[in-house]
């Protein structure tokens, strides 16, 4: 039997990893607990250039871009003071990202992304649905088990149990109702992103295809850790929503209208960096999958027989992935915590989109021309701007120097000469 990976969870990370393994000719099996691979769970996902670059390598970008529609979101904010700020710049932030890195910021139905990833698989018979781990008595054998089964991961819990360590390091101090609604009549029909800030909560709303609206309501939660992080019921969700019905999220719309138009909703506690605004969850998972596959390929290439990795080899692969990913993931966690604070307290955003240019890609699959061209164009523009700036600084310095010299000469020329005090004997 050759080397085999068991993926638990048909999530974005799980299906992305499956696509990468296929391209690397590494055997896998994927176990998904739902009856279908792309269930509608009421969620959207934010995709950043670092994640889209990997999806482009997998041949998924064009379908995602087409399904997302207009992603050049025009931004507006309801500030804590109640005043409204609207970005009037002719080029949106999403366009700026695309110009710089070849990819915009995209929000899309999670269901749509899952379906695109699944459709791209060559060996769909390796994906088994209705497979609840530890519940149906089935036994599967493999060399590595990858937990891609969400924030309440069965695999992660088992890892903590085997390590005999507490997992209290995971913490939550906010909760979020996220959903998809029909767009209320009072909201503009073009591509928009609206953030509305209140004393103890924050909303983010984005237009979606077919006159729909992706939205998030973030509120505070007493800090909880590990197994104490709560799970919520639909009754909890309804009660929280009703407390905010009168929030005037835009000049023409209250949250009551958005919630009344809901199609799908979910209330969850937000763990660490899993914050929709920072968009680090799914993107980070795809990055880690790419690093894992890259490391496995190199390790296998060094073996005399492919698939003959022993336990020490696998441990070294994990150690290398950990070393490569730790710093970037730590940044994402800290960024998520800062974003959480910005969402529920009267502070302003930390830098939300960090290191999108330097994220990992899949080895042996070329990055697409759109990325390479954008990077070259941005660097050329930056160099030109830098050169122009230095020229301007040099010119201003020369002018100031000449001005100072002229002023000093003028001062000396206007000073009266005291002949009596001069020694003229020479």
mmCIF file of C-alpha atoms in Angstrom:
data_model
loop_
_atom_site.group_PDB
_atom_site.id
_atom_site.type_symbol
_atom_site.label_atom_id
_atom_site.label_comp_id
_atom_site.label_asym_id
_atom_site.label_seq_id
_atom_site.Cartn_x
_atom_site.Cartn_y
_atom_site.Cartn_z
ATOM 1 C CA UNK A 1 0.000 0.000 0.000
ATOM 2 C CA UNK A 2 1.368 3.430 -0.963
ATOM 3 C CA UNK A 3 1.453 6.608 1.057
ATOM 4 C CA UNK A 4 -2.076 7.844 1.839
ATOM 5 C CA UNK A 5 -3.625 10.857 3.544
ATOM 6 C CA UNK A 6 -7.029 10.858 5.228
ATOM 7 C CA UNK A 7 -8.732 14.266 5.100
ATOM 8 C CA UNK A 8 -11.516 14.699 7.638
ATOM 9 C CA UNK A 9 -13.881 17.419 6.449
ATOM 10 C CA UNK A 10 -14.964 18.601 3.014
ATOM 11 C CA UNK A 11 -14.252 22.192 3.966
ATOM 12 C CA UNK A 12 -12.433 24.786 1.889
ATOM 13 C CA UNK A 13 -9.137 23.636 3.388
ATOM 14 C CA UNK A 14 -10.046 19.960 2.906
ATOM 15 C CA UNK A 15 -11.079 20.269 -0.743
ATOM 16 C CA UNK A 16 -8.154 22.591 -1.525
ATOM 17 C CA UNK A 17 -5.769 20.037 -0.046
ATOM 18 C CA UNK A 18 -7.436 17.244 -2.043
ATOM 19 C CA UNK A 19 -6.876 19.189 -5.275
ATOM 20 C CA UNK A 20 -3.227 19.787 -4.382
ATOM 21 C CA UNK A 21 -2.653 16.121 -3.527
ATOM 22 C CA UNK A 22 -4.128 15.031 -6.853
ATOM 23 C CA UNK A 23 -1.765 17.311 -8.735
ATOM 24 C CA UNK A 24 1.117 15.852 -6.733
ATOM 25 C CA UNK A 25 -0.047 12.262 -7.355
ATOM 26 C CA UNK A 26 -0.463 11.577 -3.630
ATOM 27 C CA UNK A 27 -3.301 9.243 -2.670
ATOM 28 C CA UNK A 28 -6.006 10.508 -0.320
ATOM 29 C CA UNK A 29 -9.535 9.902 0.899
ATOM 30 C CA UNK A 30 -11.839 12.683 2.117
ATOM 31 C CA UNK A 31 -14.597 12.099 4.687
ATOM 32 C CA UNK A 32 -17.452 14.624 4.880
ATOM 33 C CA UNK A 33 -20.242 14.392 7.461
ATOM 34 C CA UNK A 34 -22.923 16.135 5.370
ATOM 35 C CA UNK A 35 -24.916 14.273 2.746
ATOM 36 C CA UNK A 36 -23.780 16.699 0.025
ATOM 37 C CA UNK A 37 -20.379 18.251 -0.506
ATOM 38 C CA UNK A 38 -21.569 21.858 -0.746
ATOM 39 C CA UNK A 39 -24.359 22.447 1.796
ATOM 40 C CA UNK A 40 -25.861 25.904 2.241
ATOM 41 C CA UNK A 41 -24.796 26.890 5.746
ATOM 42 C CA UNK A 42 -25.616 30.557 5.405
ATOM 43 C CA UNK A 43 -22.035 31.664 5.093
ATOM 44 C CA UNK A 44 -19.947 33.739 2.764
ATOM 45 C CA UNK A 45 -16.171 33.735 2.672
ATOM 46 C CA UNK A 46 -13.712 36.522 2.027
ATOM 47 C CA UNK A 47 -10.877 35.648 -0.336
ATOM 48 C CA UNK A 48 -7.675 37.686 -0.411
ATOM 49 C CA UNK A 49 -4.960 37.714 -3.091
ATOM 50 C CA UNK A 50 -2.873 35.158 -1.167
ATOM 51 C CA UNK A 51 -5.726 32.640 -1.272
ATOM 52 C CA UNK A 52 -6.857 33.510 -4.787
ATOM 53 C CA UNK A 53 -3.319 33.002 -6.074
ATOM 54 C CA UNK A 54 -3.418 29.389 -4.843
ATOM 55 C CA UNK A 55 -6.917 28.866 -6.240
ATOM 56 C CA UNK A 56 -5.671 30.209 -9.571
ATOM 57 C CA UNK A 57 -2.881 27.629 -9.547
ATOM 58 C CA UNK A 58 -5.561 24.966 -9.058
ATOM 59 C CA UNK A 59 -7.523 26.286 -12.040
ATOM 60 C CA UNK A 60 -10.441 27.590 -9.964
ATOM 61 C CA UNK A 61 -10.021 31.360 -10.149
ATOM 62 C CA UNK A 62 -11.959 32.116 -13.335
ATOM 63 C CA UNK A 63 -15.129 30.375 -12.122
ATOM 64 C CA UNK A 64 -14.881 32.075 -8.734
ATOM 65 C CA UNK A 65 -14.363 35.487 -10.322
ATOM 66 C CA UNK A 66 -17.324 34.949 -12.633
ATOM 67 C CA UNK A 67 -19.615 33.777 -9.818
ATOM 68 C CA UNK A 68 -18.689 36.713 -7.567
ATOM 69 C CA UNK A 69 -19.878 39.379 -10.013
ATOM 70 C CA UNK A 70 -18.818 42.969 -9.369
ATOM 71 C CA UNK A 71 -16.224 42.906 -6.579
ATOM 72 C CA UNK A 72 -15.086 46.528 -6.803
ATOM 73 C CA UNK A 73 -16.941 47.363 -3.605
ATOM 74 C CA UNK A 74 -17.542 51.031 -2.842
ATOM 75 C CA UNK A 75 -16.925 51.551 0.863
ATOM 76 C CA UNK A 76 -18.922 53.538 3.382
ATOM 77 C CA UNK A 77 -18.969 53.620 7.185
ATOM 78 C CA UNK A 78 -21.289 54.641 9.946
ATOM 79 C CA UNK A 79 -18.796 55.921 12.519
ATOM 80 C CA UNK A 80 -19.166 55.618 16.293
ATOM 81 C CA UNK A 81 -20.271 59.251 16.340
ATOM 82 C CA UNK A 82 -23.222 58.410 14.086
ATOM 83 C CA UNK A 83 -21.799 60.301 11.126
ATOM 84 C CA UNK A 84 -21.445 58.612 7.750
ATOM 85 C CA UNK A 85 -18.205 58.492 5.787
ATOM 86 C CA UNK A 86 -18.137 57.447 2.138
ATOM 87 C CA UNK A 87 -15.031 56.663 0.129
ATOM 88 C CA UNK A 88 -15.126 58.932 -2.903
ATOM 89 C CA UNK A 89 -11.871 57.797 -4.491
ATOM 90 C CA UNK A 90 -12.359 56.754 -8.131
ATOM 91 C CA UNK A 91 -10.496 53.460 -7.592
ATOM 92 C CA UNK A 92 -11.837 51.090 -4.936
ATOM 93 C CA UNK A 93 -9.663 49.215 -2.458
ATOM 94 C CA UNK A 94 -10.433 45.955 -4.258
ATOM 95 C CA UNK A 95 -9.240 47.457 -7.545
ATOM 96 C CA UNK A 96 -6.065 48.668 -5.868
ATOM 97 C CA UNK A 97 -5.372 45.130 -4.668
ATOM 98 C CA UNK A 98 -5.952 43.771 -8.159
ATOM 99 C CA UNK A 99 -3.661 46.380 -9.711
ATOM 100 C CA UNK A 100 -0.922 45.606 -7.214
ATOM 101 C CA UNK A 101 -1.196 41.826 -6.829
ATOM 102 C CA UNK A 102 -3.258 40.625 -9.777
ATOM 103 C CA UNK A 103 -6.246 39.652 -7.631
ATOM 104 C CA UNK A 104 -8.990 41.683 -5.929
ATOM 105 C CA UNK A 105 -10.751 41.131 -2.626
ATOM 106 C CA UNK A 106 -13.684 38.769 -3.230
ATOM 107 C CA UNK A 107 -16.632 37.730 -1.086
ATOM 108 C CA UNK A 108 -18.535 34.709 -2.313
ATOM 109 C CA UNK A 109 -20.957 32.070 -1.038
ATOM 110 C CA UNK A 110 -19.021 29.380 0.795
ATOM 111 C CA UNK A 111 -21.264 26.863 -0.964
ATOM 112 C CA UNK A 112 -20.186 28.159 -4.378
ATOM 113 C CA UNK A 113 -16.488 27.915 -3.543
ATOM 114 C CA UNK A 114 -16.907 24.367 -2.215
ATOM 115 C CA UNK A 115 -18.678 23.328 -5.408
ATOM 116 C CA UNK A 116 -15.963 24.850 -7.615
ATOM 117 C CA UNK A 117 -13.261 23.008 -5.662
ATOM 118 C CA UNK A 118 -15.174 19.722 -5.786
ATOM 119 C CA UNK A 119 -15.879 20.032 -9.513
ATOM 120 C CA UNK A 120 -12.149 20.434 -10.133
ATOM 121 C CA UNK A 121 -11.310 17.060 -8.554
ATOM 122 C CA UNK A 122 -10.442 14.255 -10.957
ATOM 123 C CA UNK A 123 -11.152 11.407 -8.508
ATOM 124 C CA UNK A 124 -14.508 12.307 -7.008
ATOM 125 C CA UNK A 125 -14.973 8.738 -5.780
ATOM 126 C CA UNK A 126 -12.349 9.506 -3.131
ATOM 127 C CA UNK A 127 -14.797 11.925 -1.484
ATOM 128 C CA UNK A 128 -17.200 10.097 0.839
ATOM 129 C CA UNK A 129 -20.224 11.915 2.276
ATOM 130 C CA UNK A 130 -22.344 11.030 5.327
ATOM 131 C CA UNK A 131 -19.172 10.103 7.189
ATOM 132 C CA UNK A 132 -19.370 11.365 10.753
ATOM 133 C CA UNK A 133 -16.031 10.506 12.339
ATOM 134 C CA UNK A 134 -16.320 8.039 15.266
ATOM 135 C CA UNK A 135 -20.060 7.556 14.668
ATOM 136 C CA UNK A 136 -20.703 4.947 11.969
ATOM 137 C CA UNK A 137 -18.050 2.360 12.810
ATOM 138 C CA UNK A 138 -16.175 2.640 9.500
ATOM 139 C CA UNK A 139 -12.402 2.160 9.585
ATOM 140 C CA UNK A 140 -9.965 3.882 7.220
ATOM 141 C CA UNK A 141 -6.206 3.465 7.173
ATOM 142 C CA UNK A 142 -3.645 6.055 6.180
ATOM 143 C CA UNK A 143 -0.291 7.562 7.060
ATOM 144 C CA UNK A 144 -1.491 11.077 7.955
ATOM 145 C CA UNK A 145 -4.856 12.322 9.203
ATOM 146 C CA UNK A 146 -5.612 15.961 8.383
ATOM 147 C CA UNK A 147 -8.321 17.698 10.397
ATOM 148 C CA UNK A 148 -10.269 20.008 8.089
ATOM 149 C CA UNK A 149 -13.486 19.713 10.067
ATOM 150 C CA UNK A 150 -14.057 23.234 11.324
ATOM 151 C CA UNK A 151 -13.522 25.209 14.499
ATOM 152 C CA UNK A 152 -15.156 22.523 16.670
ATOM 153 C CA UNK A 153 -12.869 19.923 15.145
ATOM 154 C CA UNK A 154 -13.104 16.313 16.306
ATOM 155 C CA UNK A 155 -9.582 15.728 15.011
ATOM 156 C CA UNK A 156 -8.201 18.727 16.872
ATOM 157 C CA UNK A 157 -9.837 17.534 20.103
ATOM 158 C CA UNK A 158 -8.242 14.123 19.620
ATOM 159 C CA UNK A 159 -4.855 15.758 19.053
ATOM 160 C CA UNK A 160 -5.195 17.635 22.330
ATOM 161 C CA UNK A 161 -6.218 14.419 24.097
ATOM 162 C CA UNK A 162 -3.248 12.470 22.758
ATOM 163 C CA UNK A 163 -0.831 15.256 23.642
ATOM 164 C CA UNK A 164 -2.290 15.370 27.175
ATOM 165 C CA UNK A 165 -2.212 19.140 27.016
ATOM 166 C CA UNK A 166 -4.924 21.657 27.701
ATOM 167 C CA UNK A 167 -6.317 23.532 24.713
ATOM 168 C CA UNK A 168 -7.281 26.544 26.813
ATOM 169 C CA UNK A 169 -5.064 28.690 24.581
ATOM 170 C CA UNK A 170 -7.990 29.034 22.194
ATOM 171 C CA UNK A 171 -10.149 31.901 23.316
ATOM 172 C CA UNK A 172 -13.227 33.831 22.314
ATOM 173 C CA UNK A 173 -14.487 37.213 23.404
ATOM 174 C CA UNK A 174 -16.964 37.979 20.647
ATOM 175 C CA UNK A 175 -19.823 36.345 18.787
ATOM 176 C CA UNK A 176 -21.205 36.835 15.324
ATOM 177 C CA UNK A 177 -24.478 36.327 13.526
ATOM 178 C CA UNK A 178 -23.648 35.935 9.857
ATOM 179 C CA UNK A 179 -26.160 35.513 7.117
ATOM 180 C CA UNK A 180 -27.384 36.001 3.596
ATOM 181 C CA UNK A 181 -30.467 38.143 3.002
ATOM 182 C CA UNK A 182 -32.400 39.629 0.149
ATOM 183 C CA UNK A 183 -31.096 43.157 -0.198
ATOM 184 C CA UNK A 184 -33.513 45.690 1.355
ATOM 185 C CA UNK A 185 -35.051 48.160 -1.074
ATOM 186 C CA UNK A 186 -33.364 51.176 0.499
ATOM 187 C CA UNK A 187 -29.822 49.966 -0.135
ATOM 188 C CA UNK A 188 -27.972 50.853 -3.360
ATOM 189 C CA UNK A 189 -27.870 48.184 -6.034
ATOM 190 C CA UNK A 190 -24.208 48.586 -6.997
ATOM 191 C CA UNK A 191 -21.252 46.800 -5.384
ATOM 192 C CA UNK A 192 -20.991 48.114 -1.820
ATOM 193 C CA UNK A 193 -19.262 47.343 1.448
ATOM 194 C CA UNK A 194 -20.781 49.002 4.501
ATOM 195 C CA UNK A 195 -19.323 48.931 8.013
ATOM 196 C CA UNK A 196 -21.506 50.338 10.779
ATOM 197 C CA UNK A 197 -19.950 50.941 14.198
ATOM 198 C CA UNK A 198 -21.877 51.201 17.449
ATOM 199 C CA UNK A 199 -20.725 51.315 21.067
ATOM 200 C CA UNK A 200 -20.827 47.556 21.615
ATOM 201 C CA UNK A 201 -21.294 46.059 18.178
ATOM 202 C CA UNK A 202 -20.282 46.340 14.559
ATOM 203 C CA UNK A 203 -21.887 45.380 11.253
ATOM 204 C CA UNK A 204 -20.266 44.484 7.975
ATOM 205 C CA UNK A 205 -22.461 44.221 4.871
ATOM 206 C CA UNK A 206 -21.487 43.437 1.297
ATOM 207 C CA UNK A 207 -23.575 43.254 -1.830
ATOM 208 C CA UNK A 208 -23.780 39.831 -3.468
ATOM 209 C CA UNK A 209 -24.956 38.546 -6.852
ATOM 210 C CA UNK A 210 -28.708 38.223 -7.524
ATOM 211 C CA UNK A 211 -29.572 41.245 -5.334
ATOM 212 C CA UNK A 212 -28.472 39.484 -2.164
ATOM 213 C CA UNK A 213 -26.570 40.819 0.829
ATOM 214 C CA UNK A 214 -23.849 39.152 2.881
ATOM 215 C CA UNK A 215 -23.893 40.510 6.412
ATOM 216 C CA UNK A 216 -22.274 40.070 9.823
ATOM 217 C CA UNK A 217 -23.278 41.348 13.262
ATOM 218 C CA UNK A 218 -20.428 41.262 15.793
ATOM 219 C CA UNK A 219 -21.064 41.675 19.522
ATOM 220 C CA UNK A 220 -19.011 41.190 22.660
ATOM 221 C CA UNK A 221 -18.928 38.018 24.729
ATOM 222 C CA UNK A 222 -17.411 37.308 28.120
ATOM 223 C CA UNK A 223 -13.991 35.824 27.434
ATOM 224 C CA UNK A 224 -14.089 32.036 27.341
ATOM 225 C CA UNK A 225 -11.401 29.486 26.556
ATOM 226 C CA UNK A 226 -11.115 25.953 25.241
ATOM 227 C CA UNK A 227 -14.100 23.703 25.880
ATOM 228 C CA UNK A 228 -15.940 26.567 27.584
ATOM 229 C CA UNK A 229 -16.395 28.396 24.272
ATOM 230 C CA UNK A 230 -20.177 28.219 23.803
ATOM 231 C CA UNK A 231 -22.308 26.842 21.010
ATOM 232 C CA UNK A 232 -25.538 28.700 20.314
ATOM 233 C CA UNK A 233 -29.096 27.738 19.410
ATOM 234 C CA UNK A 234 -31.503 29.394 16.982
ATOM 235 C CA UNK A 235 -33.304 30.820 20.020
ATOM 236 C CA UNK A 236 -30.045 32.458 21.134
ATOM 237 C CA UNK A 237 -29.628 33.911 17.661
ATOM 238 C CA UNK A 238 -33.153 35.306 17.539
ATOM 239 C CA UNK A 239 -32.845 36.893 20.989
ATOM 240 C CA UNK A 240 -29.555 38.583 20.081
ATOM 241 C CA UNK A 241 -30.927 39.816 16.766
ATOM 242 C CA UNK A 242 -34.019 41.319 18.409
ATOM 243 C CA UNK A 243 -31.808 43.337 20.752
ATOM 244 C CA UNK A 244 -30.385 45.104 17.692
ATOM 245 C CA UNK A 245 -33.467 45.449 15.484
ATOM 246 C CA UNK A 246 -33.510 49.245 15.847
ATOM 247 C CA UNK A 247 -29.850 49.765 14.903
ATOM 248 C CA UNK A 248 -29.752 52.200 11.974
ATOM 249 C CA UNK A 249 -27.060 50.404 9.989
ATOM 250 C CA UNK A 250 -27.361 52.754 6.999
ATOM 251 C CA UNK A 251 -29.180 56.040 6.498
ATOM 252 C CA UNK A 252 -32.134 54.162 4.997
ATOM 253 C CA UNK A 253 -32.016 50.712 6.596
ATOM 254 C CA UNK A 254 -32.340 49.167 10.055
ATOM 255 C CA UNK A 255 -31.060 45.758 11.052
ATOM 256 C CA UNK A 256 -34.687 44.676 11.507
ATOM 257 C CA UNK A 257 -35.189 44.889 7.722
ATOM 258 C CA UNK A 258 -32.032 42.925 6.967
ATOM 259 C CA UNK A 259 -32.898 40.172 9.435
ATOM 260 C CA UNK A 260 -36.491 40.012 8.192
ATOM 261 C CA UNK A 261 -35.179 39.393 4.655
ATOM 262 C CA UNK A 262 -32.834 36.615 5.790
ATOM 263 C CA UNK A 263 -32.410 33.436 3.785
ATOM 264 C CA UNK A 264 -29.738 31.731 5.923
ATOM 265 C CA UNK A 265 -28.248 32.699 9.289
ATOM 266 C CA UNK A 266 -25.906 31.268 11.927
ATOM 267 C CA UNK A 267 -24.708 32.477 15.340
ATOM 268 C CA UNK A 268 -21.203 31.437 16.400
ATOM 269 C CA UNK A 269 -18.529 32.382 18.904
ATOM 270 C CA UNK A 270 -15.467 33.733 17.111
ATOM 271 C CA UNK A 271 -12.269 31.932 18.025
ATOM 272 C CA UNK A 272 -9.013 33.889 17.825
ATOM 273 C CA UNK A 273 -8.172 34.744 14.189
ATOM 274 C CA UNK A 274 -11.370 33.248 12.721
ATOM 275 C CA UNK A 275 -12.825 36.689 12.071
ATOM 276 C CA UNK A 276 -14.691 37.398 8.821
ATOM 277 C CA UNK A 277 -13.324 40.943 8.501
ATOM 278 C CA UNK A 278 -9.699 39.834 8.585
ATOM 279 C CA UNK A 279 -10.532 36.939 6.211
ATOM 280 C CA UNK A 280 -7.640 34.871 7.553
ATOM 281 C CA UNK A 281 -9.391 31.558 8.283
ATOM 282 C CA UNK A 282 -9.942 30.023 4.853
ATOM 283 C CA UNK A 283 -7.029 31.839 3.215
ATOM 284 C CA UNK A 284 -4.637 30.714 5.946
ATOM 285 C CA UNK A 285 -5.859 27.119 5.700
ATOM 286 C CA UNK A 286 -5.153 27.046 1.958
ATOM 287 C CA UNK A 287 -1.679 28.458 2.573
ATOM 288 C CA UNK A 288 -0.939 25.753 5.148
ATOM 289 C CA UNK A 289 -2.211 23.057 2.784
ATOM 290 C CA UNK A 290 0.166 24.341 0.094
ATOM 291 C CA UNK A 291 3.135 24.298 2.481
ATOM 292 C CA UNK A 292 2.244 20.771 3.648
ATOM 293 C CA UNK A 293 2.072 19.425 0.090
ATOM 294 C CA UNK A 294 5.277 21.216 -0.926
ATOM 295 C CA UNK A 295 7.110 19.727 2.057
ATOM 296 C CA UNK A 296 5.726 16.228 1.461
ATOM 297 C CA UNK A 297 6.776 16.321 -2.192
ATOM 298 C CA UNK A 298 10.334 17.283 -1.325
ATOM 299 C CA UNK A 299 10.553 14.607 1.355
ATOM 300 C CA UNK A 300 9.192 11.954 -1.015
ATOM 301 C CA UNK A 301 11.620 12.996 -3.742
ATOM 302 C CA UNK A 302 14.463 12.204 -1.357
ATOM 303 C CA UNK A 303 13.201 8.666 -0.732
ATOM 304 C CA UNK A 304 14.313 5.711 -2.838
ATOM 305 C CA UNK A 305 10.699 4.552 -3.120
ATOM 306 C CA UNK A 306 7.797 6.995 -3.317
ATOM 307 C CA UNK A 307 5.374 6.602 -0.457
ATOM 308 C CA UNK A 308 7.908 4.956 1.814
ATOM 309 C CA UNK A 309 7.895 7.665 4.480
ATOM 310 C CA UNK A 310 8.367 6.371 7.991
ATOM 311 C CA UNK A 311 7.204 7.979 11.212
ATOM 312 C CA UNK A 312 10.396 10.000 11.608
ATOM 313 C CA UNK A 313 10.015 11.342 8.064
ATOM 314 C CA UNK A 314 6.442 12.407 8.759
ATOM 315 C CA UNK A 315 7.463 14.041 12.038
ATOM 316 C CA UNK A 316 10.130 16.019 10.187
ATOM 317 C CA UNK A 317 7.540 17.119 7.608
ATOM 318 C CA UNK A 318 5.256 18.378 10.374
ATOM 319 C CA UNK A 319 8.144 20.154 12.085
ATOM 320 C CA UNK A 320 9.111 21.911 8.856
ATOM 321 C CA UNK A 321 5.529 22.988 8.148
ATOM 322 C CA UNK A 322 5.233 24.257 11.724
ATOM 323 C CA UNK A 323 8.458 26.238 11.411
ATOM 324 C CA UNK A 324 7.443 27.793 8.100
ATOM 325 C CA UNK A 325 3.905 28.667 9.106
ATOM 326 C CA UNK A 326 4.187 29.630 12.775
ATOM 327 C CA UNK A 327 5.182 33.269 12.395
ATOM 328 C CA UNK A 328 2.601 34.017 9.714
ATOM 329 C CA UNK A 329 -0.185 32.224 11.594
ATOM 330 C CA UNK A 330 0.794 33.980 14.820
ATOM 331 C CA UNK A 331 0.471 37.292 12.976
ATOM 332 C CA UNK A 332 -2.961 36.200 11.734
ATOM 333 C CA UNK A 333 -4.108 35.282 15.259
ATOM 334 C CA UNK A 334 -2.928 38.605 16.681
ATOM 335 C CA UNK A 335 -4.496 40.424 13.764
ATOM 336 C CA UNK A 336 -7.759 38.582 14.379
ATOM 337 C CA UNK A 337 -7.743 39.602 18.025
ATOM 338 C CA UNK A 338 -7.092 43.235 17.112
ATOM 339 C CA UNK A 339 -9.869 43.059 14.534
ATOM 340 C CA UNK A 340 -12.211 41.625 17.145
ATOM 341 C CA UNK A 341 -11.398 44.543 19.438
ATOM 342 C CA UNK A 342 -12.008 46.984 16.601
ATOM 343 C CA UNK A 343 -15.349 45.337 15.885
ATOM 344 C CA UNK A 344 -16.797 45.594 19.368
ATOM 345 C CA UNK A 345 -14.966 48.506 21.002
ATOM 346 C CA UNK A 346 -14.422 52.133 20.161
ATOM 347 C CA UNK A 347 -11.050 51.646 18.526
ATOM 348 C CA UNK A 348 -10.169 51.785 14.870
ATOM 349 C CA UNK A 349 -9.014 49.035 12.553
ATOM 350 C CA UNK A 350 -5.579 47.572 12.683
ATOM 351 C CA UNK A 351 -4.029 46.837 9.359
ATOM 352 C CA UNK A 352 -6.421 44.231 7.975
ATOM 353 C CA UNK A 353 -4.759 42.852 4.878
ATOM 354 C CA UNK A 354 -1.216 41.902 5.737
ATOM 355 C CA UNK A 355 1.433 39.996 3.789
ATOM 356 C CA UNK A 356 -0.830 39.229 0.843
ATOM 357 C CA UNK A 357 2.140 39.410 -1.513
ATOM 358 C CA UNK A 358 4.414 37.100 0.454
ATOM 359 C CA UNK A 359 2.084 34.149 1.092
ATOM 360 C CA UNK A 360 3.105 30.639 -0.007
ATOM 361 C CA UNK A 361 2.122 29.076 -3.312
ATOM 362 C CA UNK A 362 2.160 25.508 -4.614
ATOM 363 C CA UNK A 363 5.574 24.353 -5.804
ATOM 364 C CA UNK A 364 5.842 22.947 -9.339
ATOM 365 C CA UNK A 365 2.722 24.836 -10.462
ATOM 366 C CA UNK A 366 3.659 28.194 -11.997
ATOM 367 C CA UNK A 367 1.983 31.276 -10.600
ATOM 368 C CA UNK A 368 -0.295 32.769 -13.208
ATOM 369 C CA UNK A 369 0.667 35.640 -15.490
ATOM 370 C CA UNK A 370 -1.882 37.981 -13.908
ATOM 371 C CA UNK A 371 0.063 37.842 -10.619
ATOM 372 C CA UNK A 372 3.524 38.149 -12.167
ATOM 373 C CA UNK A 373 2.490 41.084 -14.369
ATOM 374 C CA UNK A 374 0.808 42.896 -11.481
ATOM 375 C CA UNK A 375 3.870 42.506 -9.246
ATOM 376 C CA UNK A 376 6.228 43.764 -11.976
ATOM 377 C CA UNK A 377 3.914 46.682 -12.782
ATOM 378 C CA UNK A 378 3.592 47.617 -9.108
ATOM 379 C CA UNK A 379 7.345 47.472 -8.509
ATOM 380 C CA UNK A 380 8.043 49.555 -11.596
ATOM 381 C CA UNK A 381 5.464 52.102 -10.476
ATOM 382 C CA UNK A 382 6.875 52.085 -6.950
ATOM 383 C CA UNK A 383 10.412 52.559 -8.254
ATOM 384 C CA UNK A 384 9.304 55.455 -10.441
ATOM 385 C CA UNK A 385 7.455 57.035 -7.552
ATOM 386 C CA UNK A 386 10.450 56.502 -5.266
ATOM 387 C CA UNK A 387 12.793 58.061 -7.845
ATOM 388 C CA UNK A 388 10.420 60.984 -8.334
ATOM 389 C CA UNK A 389 10.152 61.422 -4.580
ATOM 390 C CA UNK A 390 13.928 61.468 -4.147
ATOM 391 C CA UNK A 391 14.220 64.006 -6.965
ATOM 392 C CA UNK A 392 11.604 66.152 -5.272
ATOM 393 C CA UNK A 393 13.363 65.864 -1.907
ATOM 394 C CA UNK A 394 16.698 66.784 -3.514
ATOM 395 C CA UNK A 395 15.153 69.788 -5.276
ATOM 396 C CA UNK A 396 13.456 71.041 -2.118
ATOM 397 C CA UNK A 397 16.711 70.575 -0.169
ATOM 398 C CA UNK A 398 18.641 72.632 -2.743
ATOM 399 C CA UNK A 399 16.032 75.390 -2.709
ATOM 400 C CA UNK A 400 16.016 75.542 1.084
ATOM 401 C CA UNK A 401 19.829 75.594 1.170
ATOM 402 C CA UNK A 402 19.993 78.452 -1.351
ATOM 403 C CA UNK A 403 17.276 80.296 0.520
ATOM 404 C CA UNK A 404 19.121 79.916 3.821
ATOM 405 C CA UNK A 405 22.379 81.075 2.201
ATOM 406 C CA UNK A 406 20.641 84.120 0.708
ATOM 407 C CA UNK A 407 19.040 85.043 4.026
ATOM 408 C CA UNK A 408 22.365 84.769 5.858
ATOM 409 C CA UNK A 409 24.103 86.971 3.255
ATOM 410 C CA UNK A 410 21.321 89.521 3.458
ATOM 411 C CA UNK A 411 21.568 89.629 7.256
ATOM 412 C CA UNK A 412 25.319 90.169 7.104
ATOM 413 C CA UNK A 413 24.989 92.851 4.419
ATOM 414 C CA UNK A 414 22.493 94.844 6.467
ATOM 415 C CA UNK A 415 24.522 94.791 9.683
ATOM 416 C CA UNK A 416 26.070 98.289 10.403
ATOM 417 C CA UNK A 417 29.864 98.249 10.430
ATOM 418 C CA UNK A 418 31.363 99.735 13.613
ATOM 419 C CA UNK A 419 34.599 101.322 12.330
ATOM 420 C CA UNK A 420 35.606 102.621 15.751
ATOM 421 C CA UNK A 421 35.956 99.136 17.062
ATOM 422 C CA UNK A 422 38.050 97.910 14.161
ATOM 423 C CA UNK A 423 41.807 97.654 14.376
ATOM 424 C CA UNK A 424 43.104 99.566 11.310
ATOM 425 C CA UNK A 425 46.769 99.609 12.254
ATOM 426 C CA UNK A 426 47.606 96.834 9.886
#
